[in-house]
XYZ file of C-alpha atoms in Angstrom:
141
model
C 0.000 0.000 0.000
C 1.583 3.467 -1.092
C 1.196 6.677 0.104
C 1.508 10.052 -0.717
C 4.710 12.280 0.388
C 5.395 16.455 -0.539
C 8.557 17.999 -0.859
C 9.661 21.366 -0.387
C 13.007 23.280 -1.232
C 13.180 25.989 0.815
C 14.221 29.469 -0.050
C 14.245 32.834 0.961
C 11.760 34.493 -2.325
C 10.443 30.860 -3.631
C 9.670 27.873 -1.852
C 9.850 24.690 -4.327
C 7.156 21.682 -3.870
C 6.202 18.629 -5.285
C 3.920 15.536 -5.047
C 4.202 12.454 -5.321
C 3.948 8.472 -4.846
C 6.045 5.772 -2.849
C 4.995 3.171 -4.887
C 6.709 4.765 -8.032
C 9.069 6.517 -6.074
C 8.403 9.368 -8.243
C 7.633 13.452 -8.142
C 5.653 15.580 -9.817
C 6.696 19.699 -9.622
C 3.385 21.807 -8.119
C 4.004 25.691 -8.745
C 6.385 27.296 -6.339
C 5.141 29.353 -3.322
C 6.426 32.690 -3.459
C 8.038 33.651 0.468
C 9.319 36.909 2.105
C 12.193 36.269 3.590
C 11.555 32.555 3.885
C 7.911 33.371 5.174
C 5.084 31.532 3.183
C 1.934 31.981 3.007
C 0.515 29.398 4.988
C -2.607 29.253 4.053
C -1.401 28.536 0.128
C 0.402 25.661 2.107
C -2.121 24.982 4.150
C -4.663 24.533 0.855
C -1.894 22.190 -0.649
C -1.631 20.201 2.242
C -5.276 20.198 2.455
C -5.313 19.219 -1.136
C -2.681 16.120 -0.999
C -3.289 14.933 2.350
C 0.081 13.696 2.475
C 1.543 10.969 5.304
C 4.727 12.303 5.283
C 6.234 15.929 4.429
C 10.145 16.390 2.832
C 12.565 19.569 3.213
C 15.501 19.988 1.470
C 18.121 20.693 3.705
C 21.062 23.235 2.346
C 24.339 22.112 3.003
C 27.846 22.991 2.165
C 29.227 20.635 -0.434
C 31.694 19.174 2.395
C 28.244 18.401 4.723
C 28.931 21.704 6.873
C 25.688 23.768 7.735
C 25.218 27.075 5.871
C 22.872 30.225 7.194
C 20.083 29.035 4.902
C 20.120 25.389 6.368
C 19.164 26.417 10.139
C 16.136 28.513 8.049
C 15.170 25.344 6.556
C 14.940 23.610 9.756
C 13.289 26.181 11.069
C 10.518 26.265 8.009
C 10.490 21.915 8.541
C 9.592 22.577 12.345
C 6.745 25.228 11.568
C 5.432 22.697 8.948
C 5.560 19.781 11.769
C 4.220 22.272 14.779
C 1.651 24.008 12.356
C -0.070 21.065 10.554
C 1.152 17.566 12.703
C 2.307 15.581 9.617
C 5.756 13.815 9.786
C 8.415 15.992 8.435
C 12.060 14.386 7.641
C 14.674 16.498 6.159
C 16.559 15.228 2.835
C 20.486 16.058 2.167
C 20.234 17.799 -1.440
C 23.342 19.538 -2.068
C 23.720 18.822 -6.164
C 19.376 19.279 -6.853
C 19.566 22.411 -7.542
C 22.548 22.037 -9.957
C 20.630 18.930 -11.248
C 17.506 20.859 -11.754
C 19.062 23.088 -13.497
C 21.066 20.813 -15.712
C 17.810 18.869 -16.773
C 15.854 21.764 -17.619
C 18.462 23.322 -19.510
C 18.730 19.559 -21.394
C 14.875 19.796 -22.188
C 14.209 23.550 -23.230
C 18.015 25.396 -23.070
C 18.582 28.619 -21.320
C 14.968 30.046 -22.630
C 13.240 26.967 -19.978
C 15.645 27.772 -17.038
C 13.112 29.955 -15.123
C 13.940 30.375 -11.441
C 9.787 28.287 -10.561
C 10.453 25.317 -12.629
C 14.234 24.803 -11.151
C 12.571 25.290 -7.458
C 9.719 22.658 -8.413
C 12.328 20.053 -10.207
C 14.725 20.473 -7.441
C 11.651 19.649 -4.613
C 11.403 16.487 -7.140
C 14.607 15.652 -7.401
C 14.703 15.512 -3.089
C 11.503 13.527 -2.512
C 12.773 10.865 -5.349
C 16.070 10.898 -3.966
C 14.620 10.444 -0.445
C 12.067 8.104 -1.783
C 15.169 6.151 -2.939
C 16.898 6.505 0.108
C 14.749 3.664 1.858
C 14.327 5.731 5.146
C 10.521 5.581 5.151
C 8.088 2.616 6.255
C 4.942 1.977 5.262
C-alpha cells in the first residue's frame, strides 16, 4: 500500500514543492510558493496540504558541499519545524546539495537557457529531493 509524500526546497523568495507516490518513487513539480524572507503563506500551504493529504512531508536541507551547515540550512529547519508544529504531519529532512545544480542541468537539457526559469528549477529540485529520499529507503509503510 503506497502513500503520498510532498517535498519542499526551501528558499528565501520561492519555496519549491512537489507531489508524489512511494509506490513509483516518483515526483511531480506543483508551482512554487512565493516567500518573504523565507515566510510563506501558509494558508497557500495549508490549501496544498489540504489538497494532498500527504503521510509524510520532505525539506531539502542546504548544506555545504563538504556536509557543513550554511545560514540558509538552520532557516530550513526552522521552516520543517513550523510545517511539523503548524499542521502535525511527519516531516524528515533530505540532504540535497547537487538538486539544484541537477535541476538546473535537466531543464536546460529539455528547453536550453529560454526553460531555465527560477519556478520550474525550485519545483524540479523539490522532485529531485523527494525521489532521492524516496530512494533513500528511510521511510516505512
Amino acid at each position: 500500500m503506497g502513500f503520498t509524500a510532498l517535498a519542499f526546497d526551501f528558499g528565501t523568495r520561492s519555496i519549491g514543492c512537489a507531489v508524489g507516490q512511494s509506490i513509483t518513487g516518483t515526483a511531480q513539480a506543483l508551482p512554487a510558493f512565493k516567500a518573504q524572507d523565507g515566510i510563506p503563506n501558509w494558508d497557500a500551504i495549508e490549501k496544498c496540504l489540504r489538497e494532498w493529504a500527504p503521510r509524510v512531508i520532505v525539506v531539502g536541507l542546504p548544506l555545504n558541499m563538504d556536509g557543513t551547515e550554511q545560514p540558509l540550512t538552520l532557516r530550513a529547519r526552522k521552516f520543517a519545524n513550523r510545517l511539523q508544529g503548524r499542521f502535525n504531519i511527519p516531516v524528515q529532512l533530505q540532504d540535497e546539495r547537487l538538486t539544484t545544480t541537477e535541476a538546473r542541468d535537466e531543464i536546460f537539457s529539455r528547453g536550453g537557457f529560454r526553460a531555465l526559469n527560477k519556478s520550474k528549477v525550485d519545483g524540479i529540485s523539490a522532485c529531485l529531493i523527494l525521489e532521492s529520499w524516496f530512494a533513500s529507503g528511510v521511510f516505512e509503510e
